[in-house]
Amino acid sequence: MTRASDIDQELSHALALSRRLIQSAEYYAQAMRREVASLEENANVTQLDVLRTRGFVFAFAGQDEAARHDLEAVVSQESGRTAKVLNKLAQVLVRIGGKDNLERAAELGEMAGGLAENSDEKWHSLHNVALAKLGLGDDRSATKFAEQALAVRHDVRTNAVLAAAMRTNRESELVSSMVARGLLVDLELDGTTEELRRRLDTIAVSSVEPMA
């Protein structure tokens, strides 16, 4: 009976995951079609328009390095620095990861926030900064920006970032307390927090659903 129940549960999870993957693939396909259609309808296409569209299509296709190349070229021009482009580049850099990319993502996110023309762009900018700060280990800043993002728009993705930041911050404070009380040595503290950070980075980045 237990064995059959386990199989049913595994099947349910597998089907749910499959549906989610299909929905995600359909979202990305539609998003790419919208970008290409917008370019085709533009009567005065510029090289910057082509780079922007290609960069977004690469990003939606998960080709992050190629997306970064094109989108960095776009934001190098003043006319290309819109909140939407800055947010997309920040999102790509968060997915690529690494200290330099995360710092750049946080910078771009804050820049996008200052240029946001609607609540979606504002939320996306704050969410990206929160995610980048979480990856950098700055849990207090991650918490602050996640809370600001949630004040603009309630979103389960930002809730996940906030929960991760608050959990890590509490655990880091607990470990620091244990070191102060002589229950752990500094080497153990470094190893514990570094391993925790690696796990949370993976969780945070993988928790992000498709974003326009």
JSON list of C-alpha atoms in Angstrom, two decimals:
[
{"chain": "A", "resi": 1, "resn": "MET", "atom": "CA", "xyz": [0.00, 0.00, 0.00]},
{"chain": "A", "resi": 2, "resn": "THR", "atom": "CA", "xyz": [2.82, 2.37, 0.93]},
{"chain": "A", "resi": 3, "resn": "ARG", "atom": "CA", "xyz": [4.74, 1.41, -2.22]},
{"chain": "A", "resi": 4, "resn": "ALA", "atom": "CA", "xyz": [1.73, 2.19, -4.42]},
{"chain": "A", "resi": 5, "resn": "SER", "atom": "CA", "xyz": [1.22, 5.49, -2.60]},
{"chain": "A", "resi": 6, "resn": "ASP", "atom": "CA", "xyz": [4.88, 6.42, -3.19]},
{"chain": "A", "resi": 7, "resn": "ILE", "atom": "CA", "xyz": [4.56, 5.65, -6.90]},
{"chain": "A", "resi": 8, "resn": "ASP", "atom": "CA", "xyz": [1.39, 7.74, -7.15]},
{"chain": "A", "resi": 9, "resn": "GLN", "atom": "CA", "xyz": [3.14, 10.63, -5.44]},
{"chain": "A", "resi": 10, "resn": "GLU", "atom": "CA", "xyz": [6.18, 10.38, -7.74]},
{"chain": "A", "resi": 11, "resn": "LEU", "atom": "CA", "xyz": [3.87, 10.27, -10.77]},
{"chain": "A", "resi": 12, "resn": "SER", "atom": "CA", "xyz": [2.00, 13.34, -9.54]},
{"chain": "A", "resi": 13, "resn": "HIS", "atom": "CA", "xyz": [5.24, 15.26, -9.06]},
{"chain": "A", "resi": 14, "resn": "ALA", "atom": "CA", "xyz": [6.57, 14.17, -12.45]},
{"chain": "A", "resi": 15, "resn": "LEU", "atom": "CA", "xyz": [3.38, 15.28, -14.21]},
{"chain": "A", "resi": 16, "resn": "ALA", "atom": "CA", "xyz": [3.38, 18.62, -12.38]},
{"chain": "A", "resi": 17, "resn": "LEU", "atom": "CA", "xyz": [7.00, 19.22, -13.36]},
{"chain": "A", "resi": 18, "resn": "SER", "atom": "CA", "xyz": [6.29, 18.27, -16.97]},
{"chain": "A", "resi": 19, "resn": "ARG", "atom": "CA", "xyz": [3.37, 20.69, -17.16]},
{"chain": "A", "resi": 20, "resn": "ARG", "atom": "CA", "xyz": [5.49, 23.44, -15.65]},
{"chain": "A", "resi": 21, "resn": "LEU", "atom": "CA", "xyz": [8.28, 22.85, -18.17]},
{"chain": "A", "resi": 22, "resn": "ILE", "atom": "CA", "xyz": [5.79, 22.92, -21.05]},
{"chain": "A", "resi": 23, "resn": "GLN", "atom": "CA", "xyz": [4.27, 26.17, -19.77]},
{"chain": "A", "resi": 24, "resn": "SER", "atom": "CA", "xyz": [7.72, 27.68, -19.42]},
{"chain": "A", "resi": 25, "resn": "ALA", "atom": "CA", "xyz": [8.72, 26.63, -22.95]},
{"chain": "A", "resi": 26, "resn": "GLU", "atom": "CA", "xyz": [5.49, 28.05, -24.35]},
{"chain": "A", "resi": 27, "resn": "TYR", "atom": "CA", "xyz": [6.04, 31.32, -22.50]},
{"chain": "A", "resi": 28, "resn": "TYR", "atom": "CA", "xyz": [9.54, 31.72, -23.91]},
{"chain": "A", "resi": 29, "resn": "ALA", "atom": "CA", "xyz": [8.40, 30.83, -27.43]},
{"chain": "A", "resi": 30, "resn": "GLN", "atom": "CA", "xyz": [5.64, 33.44, -27.28]},
{"chain": "A", "resi": 31, "resn": "ALA", "atom": "CA", "xyz": [8.02, 36.02, -25.83]},
{"chain": "A", "resi": 32, "resn": "MET", "atom": "CA", "xyz": [10.49, 35.45, -28.67]},
{"chain": "A", "resi": 33, "resn": "ARG", "atom": "CA", "xyz": [7.72, 35.74, -31.26]},
{"chain": "A", "resi": 34, "resn": "ARG", "atom": "CA", "xyz": [6.60, 39.04, -29.74]},
{"chain": "A", "resi": 35, "resn": "GLU", "atom": "CA", "xyz": [10.11, 40.47, -29.94]},
{"chain": "A", "resi": 36, "resn": "VAL", "atom": "CA", "xyz": [10.59, 39.39, -33.55]},
{"chain": "A", "resi": 37, "resn": "ALA", "atom": "CA", "xyz": [7.13, 40.64, -34.57]},
{"chain": "A", "resi": 38, "resn": "SER", "atom": "CA", "xyz": [7.82, 44.01, -32.97]},
{"chain": "A", "resi": 39, "resn": "LEU", "atom": "CA", "xyz": [11.03, 44.32, -34.96]},
{"chain": "A", "resi": 40, "resn": "GLU", "atom": "CA", "xyz": [9.32, 43.30, -38.21]},
{"chain": "A", "resi": 41, "resn": "GLU", "atom": "CA", "xyz": [6.61, 45.93, -37.67]},
{"chain": "A", "resi": 42, "resn": "ASN", "atom": "CA", "xyz": [9.16, 48.68, -37.11]},
{"chain": "A", "resi": 43, "resn": "ALA", "atom": "CA", "xyz": [9.42, 50.77, -40.27]},
{"chain": "A", "resi": 44, "resn": "ASN", "atom": "CA", "xyz": [12.65, 52.44, -39.15]},
{"chain": "A", "resi": 45, "resn": "VAL", "atom": "CA", "xyz": [14.80, 49.63, -37.79]},
{"chain": "A", "resi": 46, "resn": "THR", "atom": "CA", "xyz": [18.23, 50.59, -36.48]},
{"chain": "A", "resi": 47, "resn": "GLN", "atom": "CA", "xyz": [21.23, 48.46, -35.62]},
{"chain": "A", "resi": 48, "resn": "LEU", "atom": "CA", "xyz": [20.41, 49.05, -31.96]},
{"chain": "A", "resi": 49, "resn": "ASP", "atom": "CA", "xyz": [16.91, 47.65, -32.52]},
{"chain": "A", "resi": 50, "resn": "VAL", "atom": "CA", "xyz": [18.37, 44.52, -34.08]},
{"chain": "A", "resi": 51, "resn": "LEU", "atom": "CA", "xyz": [20.83, 44.01, -31.20]},
{"chain": "A", "resi": 52, "resn": "ARG", "atom": "CA", "xyz": [18.12, 44.56, -28.62]},
{"chain": "A", "resi": 53, "resn": "THR", "atom": "CA", "xyz": [15.75, 42.06, -30.23]},
{"chain": "A", "resi": 54, "resn": "ARG", "atom": "CA", "xyz": [18.47, 39.48, -30.70]},
{"chain": "A", "resi": 55, "resn": "GLY", "atom": "CA", "xyz": [19.63, 39.98, -27.12]},
{"chain": "A", "resi": 56, "resn": "PHE", "atom": "CA", "xyz": [16.13, 39.38, -25.77]},
{"chain": "A", "resi": 57, "resn": "VAL", "atom": "CA", "xyz": [15.65, 36.31, -27.97]},
{"chain": "A", "resi": 58, "resn": "PHE", "atom": "CA", "xyz": [18.98, 34.90, -26.77]},
{"chain": "A", "resi": 59, "resn": "ALA", "atom": "CA", "xyz": [17.92, 35.58, -23.16]},
{"chain": "A", "resi": 60, "resn": "PHE", "atom": "CA", "xyz": [14.56, 33.86, -23.64]},
{"chain": "A", "resi": 61, "resn": "ALA", "atom": "CA", "xyz": [16.36, 30.92, -25.26]},
{"chain": "A", "resi": 62, "resn": "GLY", "atom": "CA", "xyz": [18.68, 30.61, -22.25]},
{"chain": "A", "resi": 63, "resn": "GLN", "atom": "CA", "xyz": [21.78, 31.59, -24.24]},
{"chain": "A", "resi": 64, "resn": "ASP", "atom": "CA", "xyz": [22.94, 33.99, -21.55]},
{"chain": "A", "resi": 65, "resn": "GLU", "atom": "CA", "xyz": [26.47, 34.75, -22.74]},
{"chain": "A", "resi": 66, "resn": "ALA", "atom": "CA", "xyz": [25.21, 35.65, -26.22]},
{"chain": "A", "resi": 67, "resn": "ALA", "atom": "CA", "xyz": [22.41, 37.71, -24.65]},
{"chain": "A", "resi": 68, "resn": "ARG", "atom": "CA", "xyz": [24.90, 39.57, -22.47]},
{"chain": "A", "resi": 69, "resn": "HIS", "atom": "CA", "xyz": [27.07, 40.41, -25.48]},
{"chain": "A", "resi": 70, "resn": "ASP", "atom": "CA", "xyz": [24.19, 42.00, -27.38]},
{"chain": "A", "resi": 71, "resn": "LEU", "atom": "CA", "xyz": [22.51, 43.70, -24.43]},
{"chain": "A", "resi": 72, "resn": "GLU", "atom": "CA", "xyz": [25.79, 45.19, -23.16]},
{"chain": "A", "resi": 73, "resn": "ALA", "atom": "CA", "xyz": [26.22, 46.70, -26.63]},
{"chain": "A", "resi": 74, "resn": "VAL", "atom": "CA", "xyz": [22.71, 48.14, -26.44]},
{"chain": "A", "resi": 75, "resn": "VAL", "atom": "CA", "xyz": [23.14, 49.74, -22.99]},
{"chain": "A", "resi": 76, "resn": "SER", "atom": "CA", "xyz": [26.48, 51.19, -24.04]},
{"chain": "A", "resi": 77, "resn": "GLN", "atom": "CA", "xyz": [24.38, 53.64, -26.06]},
{"chain": "A", "resi": 78, "resn": "GLU", "atom": "CA", "xyz": [22.38, 56.20, -24.09]},
{"chain": "A", "resi": 79, "resn": "SER", "atom": "CA", "xyz": [19.28, 55.61, -26.21]},
{"chain": "A", "resi": 80, "resn": "GLY", "atom": "CA", "xyz": [19.44, 51.91, -25.39]},
{"chain": "A", "resi": 81, "resn": "ARG", "atom": "CA", "xyz": [19.36, 52.36, -21.62]},
{"chain": "A", "resi": 82, "resn": "THR", "atom": "CA", "xyz": [15.70, 51.72, -20.94]},
{"chain": "A", "resi": 83, "resn": "ALA", "atom": "CA", "xyz": [14.40, 50.05, -17.78]},
{"chain": "A", "resi": 84, "resn": "LYS", "atom": "CA", "xyz": [13.29, 47.02, -19.78]},
{"chain": "A", "resi": 85, "resn": "VAL", "atom": "CA", "xyz": [16.71, 46.44, -21.35]},
{"chain": "A", "resi": 86, "resn": "LEU", "atom": "CA", "xyz": [18.60, 47.12, -18.11]},
{"chain": "A", "resi": 87, "resn": "ASN", "atom": "CA", "xyz": [16.34, 44.72, -16.24]},
{"chain": "A", "resi": 88, "resn": "LYS", "atom": "CA", "xyz": [16.80, 41.98, -18.83]},
{"chain": "A", "resi": 89, "resn": "LEU", "atom": "CA", "xyz": [20.58, 42.38, -18.78]},
{"chain": "A", "resi": 90, "resn": "ALA", "atom": "CA", "xyz": [20.57, 42.31, -14.97]},
{"chain": "A", "resi": 91, "resn": "GLN", "atom": "CA", "xyz": [18.51, 39.12, -15.04]},
{"chain": "A", "resi": 92, "resn": "VAL", "atom": "CA", "xyz": [20.95, 37.52, -17.49]},
{"chain": "A", "resi": 93, "resn": "LEU", "atom": "CA", "xyz": [23.94, 38.47, -15.34]},
{"chain": "A", "resi": 94, "resn": "VAL", "atom": "CA", "xyz": [22.31, 37.00, -12.24]},
{"chain": "A", "resi": 95, "resn": "ARG", "atom": "CA", "xyz": [21.81, 33.74, -14.12]},
{"chain": "A", "resi": 96, "resn": "ILE", "atom": "CA", "xyz": [25.44, 33.69, -15.26]},
{"chain": "A", "resi": 97, "resn": "GLY", "atom": "CA", "xyz": [26.58, 34.35, -11.70]},
{"chain": "A", "resi": 98, "resn": "GLY", "atom": "CA", "xyz": [29.97, 35.24, -10.27]},
{"chain": "A", "resi": 99, "resn": "LYS", "atom": "CA", "xyz": [30.88, 38.21, -8.07]},
{"chain": "A", "resi": 100, "resn": "ASP", "atom": "CA", "xyz": [31.54, 40.70, -10.86]},
{"chain": "A", "resi": 101, "resn": "ASN", "atom": "CA", "xyz": [28.35, 39.80, -12.72]},
{"chain": "A", "resi": 102, "resn": "LEU", "atom": "CA", "xyz": [26.24, 39.98, -9.57]},
{"chain": "A", "resi": 103, "resn": "GLU", "atom": "CA", "xyz": [27.67, 43.38, -8.66]},
{"chain": "A", "resi": 104, "resn": "ARG", "atom": "CA", "xyz": [26.96, 44.60, -12.18]},
{"chain": "A", "resi": 105, "resn": "ALA", "atom": "CA", "xyz": [23.43, 43.17, -12.00]},
{"chain": "A", "resi": 106, "resn": "ALA", "atom": "CA", "xyz": [22.74, 45.06, -8.76]},
{"chain": "A", "resi": 107, "resn": "GLU", "atom": "CA", "xyz": [24.05, 48.27, -10.32]},
{"chain": "A", "resi": 108, "resn": "LEU", "atom": "CA", "xyz": [21.90, 47.82, -13.44]},
{"chain": "A", "resi": 109, "resn": "GLY", "atom": "CA", "xyz": [18.86, 46.96, -11.35]},
{"chain": "A", "resi": 110, "resn": "GLU", "atom": "CA", "xyz": [19.13, 50.18, -9.38]},
{"chain": "A", "resi": 111, "resn": "MET", "atom": "CA", "xyz": [19.64, 52.12, -12.59]},
{"chain": "A", "resi": 112, "resn": "ALA", "atom": "CA", "xyz": [16.54, 50.48, -14.09]},
{"chain": "A", "resi": 113, "resn": "GLY", "atom": "CA", "xyz": [14.52, 51.42, -11.02]},
{"chain": "A", "resi": 114, "resn": "GLY", "atom": "CA", "xyz": [15.26, 55.08, -11.65]},
{"chain": "A", "resi": 115, "resn": "LEU", "atom": "CA", "xyz": [14.03, 54.76, -15.24]},
{"chain": "A", "resi": 116, "resn": "ALA", "atom": "CA", "xyz": [11.00, 52.55, -14.60]},
{"chain": "A", "resi": 117, "resn": "GLU", "atom": "CA", "xyz": [7.85, 53.75, -16.35]},
{"chain": "A", "resi": 118, "resn": "ASN", "atom": "CA", "xyz": [5.40, 51.34, -14.72]},
{"chain": "A", "resi": 119, "resn": "SER", "atom": "CA", "xyz": [5.00, 49.10, -11.67]},
{"chain": "A", "resi": 120, "resn": "ASP", "atom": "CA", "xyz": [6.16, 45.95, -13.49]},
{"chain": "A", "resi": 121, "resn": "GLU", "atom": "CA", "xyz": [9.47, 47.55, -14.44]},
{"chain": "A", "resi": 122, "resn": "LYS", "atom": "CA", "xyz": [9.87, 48.92, -10.91]},
{"chain": "A", "resi": 123, "resn": "TRP", "atom": "CA", "xyz": [9.17, 45.54, -9.34]},
{"chain": "A", "resi": 124, "resn": "HIS", "atom": "CA", "xyz": [11.52, 43.77, -11.74]},
{"chain": "A", "resi": 125, "resn": "SER", "atom": "CA", "xyz": [14.35, 46.19, -10.97]},
{"chain": "A", "resi": 126, "resn": "LEU", "atom": "CA", "xyz": [13.98, 45.76, -7.20]},
{"chain": "A", "resi": 127, "resn": "HIS", "atom": "CA", "xyz": [13.65, 41.98, -7.54]},
{"chain": "A", "resi": 128, "resn": "ASN", "atom": "CA", "xyz": [16.84, 41.80, -9.59]},
{"chain": "A", "resi": 129, "resn": "VAL", "atom": "CA", "xyz": [18.76, 43.85, -7.03]},
{"chain": "A", "resi": 130, "resn": "ALA", "atom": "CA", "xyz": [17.48, 41.66, -4.20]},
{"chain": "A", "resi": 131, "resn": "LEU", "atom": "CA", "xyz": [18.49, 38.51, -6.07]},
{"chain": "A", "resi": 132, "resn": "ALA", "atom": "CA", "xyz": [21.95, 39.90, -6.87]},
{"chain": "A", "resi": 133, "resn": "LYS", "atom": "CA", "xyz": [22.50, 40.98, -3.26]},
{"chain": "A", "resi": 134, "resn": "LEU", "atom": "CA", "xyz": [21.49, 37.54, -2.06]},
{"chain": "A", "resi": 135, "resn": "GLY", "atom": "CA", "xyz": [24.06, 35.98, -4.39]},
{"chain": "A", "resi": 136, "resn": "LEU", "atom": "CA", "xyz": [26.71, 38.38, -3.07]},
{"chain": "A", "resi": 137, "resn": "GLY", "atom": "CA", "xyz": [25.99, 37.38, 0.51]},
{"chain": "A", "resi": 138, "resn": "ASP", "atom": "CA", "xyz": [24.55, 40.76, 1.49]},
{"chain": "A", "resi": 139, "resn": "ASP", "atom": "CA", "xyz": [21.46, 39.37, 3.19]},
{"chain": "A", "resi": 140, "resn": "ARG", "atom": "CA", "xyz": [20.42, 42.62, 4.83]},
{"chain": "A", "resi": 141, "resn": "SER", "atom": "CA", "xyz": [20.35, 44.45, 1.49]},
{"chain": "A", "resi": 142, "resn": "ALA", "atom": "CA", "xyz": [18.65, 41.48, -0.17]},
{"chain": "A", "resi": 143, "resn": "THR", "atom": "CA", "xyz": [15.95, 41.62, 2.49]},
{"chain": "A", "resi": 144, "resn": "LYS", "atom": "CA", "xyz": [15.52, 45.37, 2.07]},
{"chain": "A", "resi": 145, "resn": "PHE", "atom": "CA", "xyz": [15.17, 45.28, -1.70]},
{"chain": "A", "resi": 146, "resn": "ALA", "atom": "CA", "xyz": [12.92, 42.21, -1.64]},
{"chain": "A", "resi": 147, "resn": "GLU", "atom": "CA", "xyz": [10.59, 43.96, 0.80]},
{"chain": "A", "resi": 148, "resn": "GLN", "atom": "CA", "xyz": [10.56, 47.04, -1.43]},
{"chain": "A", "resi": 149, "resn": "ALA", "atom": "CA", "xyz": [9.76, 44.87, -4.45]},
{"chain": "A", "resi": 150, "resn": "LEU", "atom": "CA", "xyz": [6.89, 43.19, -2.61]},
{"chain": "A", "resi": 151, "resn": "ALA", "atom": "CA", "xyz": [5.53, 46.62, -1.68]},
{"chain": "A", "resi": 152, "resn": "VAL", "atom": "CA", "xyz": [5.24, 47.32, -5.42]},
{"chain": "A", "resi": 153, "resn": "ARG", "atom": "CA", "xyz": [3.85, 43.93, -6.38]},
{"chain": "A", "resi": 154, "resn": "HIS", "atom": "CA", "xyz": [3.21, 40.69, -4.56]},
{"chain": "A", "resi": 155, "resn": "ASP", "atom": "CA", "xyz": [5.13, 37.92, -6.29]},
{"chain": "A", "resi": 156, "resn": "VAL", "atom": "CA", "xyz": [6.04, 34.39, -5.21]},
{"chain": "A", "resi": 157, "resn": "ARG", "atom": "CA", "xyz": [9.50, 34.73, -6.77]},
{"chain": "A", "resi": 158, "resn": "THR", "atom": "CA", "xyz": [10.34, 37.71, -4.60]},
{"chain": "A", "resi": 159, "resn": "ASN", "atom": "CA", "xyz": [8.84, 35.93, -1.59]},
{"chain": "A", "resi": 160, "resn": "ALA", "atom": "CA", "xyz": [11.34, 33.12, -2.21]},
{"chain": "A", "resi": 161, "resn": "VAL", "atom": "CA", "xyz": [14.24, 35.58, -2.32]},
{"chain": "A", "resi": 162, "resn": "LEU", "atom": "CA", "xyz": [13.06, 37.27, 0.87]},
{"chain": "A", "resi": 163, "resn": "ALA", "atom": "CA", "xyz": [12.65, 33.96, 2.68]},
{"chain": "A", "resi": 164, "resn": "ALA", "atom": "CA", "xyz": [16.14, 32.83, 1.61]},
{"chain": "A", "resi": 165, "resn": "ALA", "atom": "CA", "xyz": [17.75, 36.11, 2.68]},
{"chain": "A", "resi": 166, "resn": "MET", "atom": "CA", "xyz": [16.04, 36.13, 6.07]},
{"chain": "A", "resi": 167, "resn": "ARG", "atom": "CA", "xyz": [16.81, 32.48, 6.68]},
{"chain": "A", "resi": 168, "resn": "THR", "atom": "CA", "xyz": [20.48, 32.91, 5.80]},
{"chain": "A", "resi": 169, "resn": "ASN", "atom": "CA", "xyz": [20.77, 36.01, 7.91]},
{"chain": "A", "resi": 170, "resn": "ARG", "atom": "CA", "xyz": [19.31, 34.21, 10.92]},
{"chain": "A", "resi": 171, "resn": "GLU", "atom": "CA", "xyz": [21.55, 31.19, 10.41]},
{"chain": "A", "resi": 172, "resn": "SER", "atom": "CA", "xyz": [24.64, 33.40, 9.95]},
{"chain": "A", "resi": 173, "resn": "GLU", "atom": "CA", "xyz": [23.83, 35.22, 13.20]},
{"chain": "A", "resi": 174, "resn": "LEU", "atom": "CA", "xyz": [23.39, 31.87, 14.96]},
{"chain": "A", "resi": 175, "resn": "VAL", "atom": "CA", "xyz": [26.74, 30.58, 13.68]},
{"chain": "A", "resi": 176, "resn": "SER", "atom": "CA", "xyz": [28.45, 33.85, 14.68]},
{"chain": "A", "resi": 177, "resn": "SER", "atom": "CA", "xyz": [26.97, 33.50, 18.16]},
{"chain": "A", "resi": 178, "resn": "MET", "atom": "CA", "xyz": [28.28, 29.95, 18.40]},
{"chain": "A", "resi": 179, "resn": "VAL", "atom": "CA", "xyz": [31.77, 31.14, 17.38]},
{"chain": "A", "resi": 180, "resn": "ALA", "atom": "CA", "xyz": [31.65, 33.88, 20.03]},
{"chain": "A", "resi": 181, "resn": "ARG", "atom": "CA", "xyz": [30.72, 31.27, 22.64]},
{"chain": "A", "resi": 182, "resn": "GLY", "atom": "CA", "xyz": [33.60, 29.03, 21.56]},
{"chain": "A", "resi": 183, "resn": "LEU", "atom": "CA", "xyz": [31.34, 26.33, 20.12]},
{"chain": "A", "resi": 184, "resn": "LEU", "atom": "CA", "xyz": [32.77, 26.79, 16.60]},
{"chain": "A", "resi": 185, "resn": "VAL", "atom": "CA", "xyz": [36.10, 28.04, 15.31]},
{"chain": "A", "resi": 186, "resn": "ASP", "atom": "CA", "xyz": [36.48, 30.67, 12.59]},
{"chain": "A", "resi": 187, "resn": "LEU", "atom": "CA", "xyz": [37.49, 28.10, 9.99]},
{"chain": "A", "resi": 188, "resn": "GLU", "atom": "CA", "xyz": [34.24, 26.23, 10.56]},
{"chain": "A", "resi": 189, "resn": "LEU", "atom": "CA", "xyz": [32.31, 29.48, 10.33]},
{"chain": "A", "resi": 190, "resn": "ASP", "atom": "CA", "xyz": [33.86, 30.29, 6.96]},
{"chain": "A", "resi": 191, "resn": "GLY", "atom": "CA", "xyz": [33.14, 26.83, 5.63]},
{"chain": "A", "resi": 192, "resn": "THR", "atom": "CA", "xyz": [29.59, 26.79, 6.92]},
{"chain": "A", "resi": 193, "resn": "THR", "atom": "CA", "xyz": [28.59, 30.14, 5.51]},
{"chain": "A", "resi": 194, "resn": "GLU", "atom": "CA", "xyz": [30.30, 29.51, 2.17]},
{"chain": "A", "resi": 195, "resn": "GLU", "atom": "CA", "xyz": [28.51, 26.21, 1.68]},
{"chain": "A", "resi": 196, "resn": "LEU", "atom": "CA", "xyz": [25.24, 27.80, 2.71]},
{"chain": "A", "resi": 197, "resn": "ARG", "atom": "CA", "xyz": [25.81, 30.62, 0.27]},
{"chain": "A", "resi": 198, "resn": "ARG", "atom": "CA", "xyz": [26.46, 28.22, -2.62]},
{"chain": "A", "resi": 199, "resn": "ARG", "atom": "CA", "xyz": [23.25, 26.33, -1.89]},
{"chain": "A", "resi": 200, "resn": "LEU", "atom": "CA", "xyz": [21.17, 29.48, -1.57]},
{"chain": "A", "resi": 201, "resn": "ASP", "atom": "CA", "xyz": [22.61, 30.94, -4.76]},
{"chain": "A", "resi": 202, "resn": "THR", "atom": "CA", "xyz": [21.42, 27.86, -6.63]},
{"chain": "A", "resi": 203, "resn": "ILE", "atom": "CA", "xyz": [18.00, 27.95, -4.99]},
{"chain": "A", "resi": 204, "resn": "ALA", "atom": "CA", "xyz": [17.54, 31.66, -5.60]},
{"chain": "A", "resi": 205, "resn": "VAL", "atom": "CA", "xyz": [18.50, 31.61, -9.26]},
{"chain": "A", "resi": 206, "resn": "SER", "atom": "CA", "xyz": [16.55, 28.47, -10.10]},
{"chain": "A", "resi": 207, "resn": "SER", "atom": "CA", "xyz": [13.45, 29.82, -8.36]},
{"chain": "A", "resi": 208, "resn": "VAL", "atom": "CA", "xyz": [13.05, 32.63, -10.88]},
{"chain": "A", "resi": 209, "resn": "GLU", "atom": "CA", "xyz": [10.21, 31.90, -13.29]},
{"chain": "A", "resi": 210, "resn": "PRO", "atom": "CA", "xyz": [9.98, 33.45, -16.77]},
{"chain": "A", "resi": 211, "resn": "MET", "atom": "CA", "xyz": [10.12, 37.24, -16.72]},
{"chain": "A", "resi": 212, "resn": "ALA", "atom": "CA", "xyz": [9.22, 39.53, -19.57]}
]
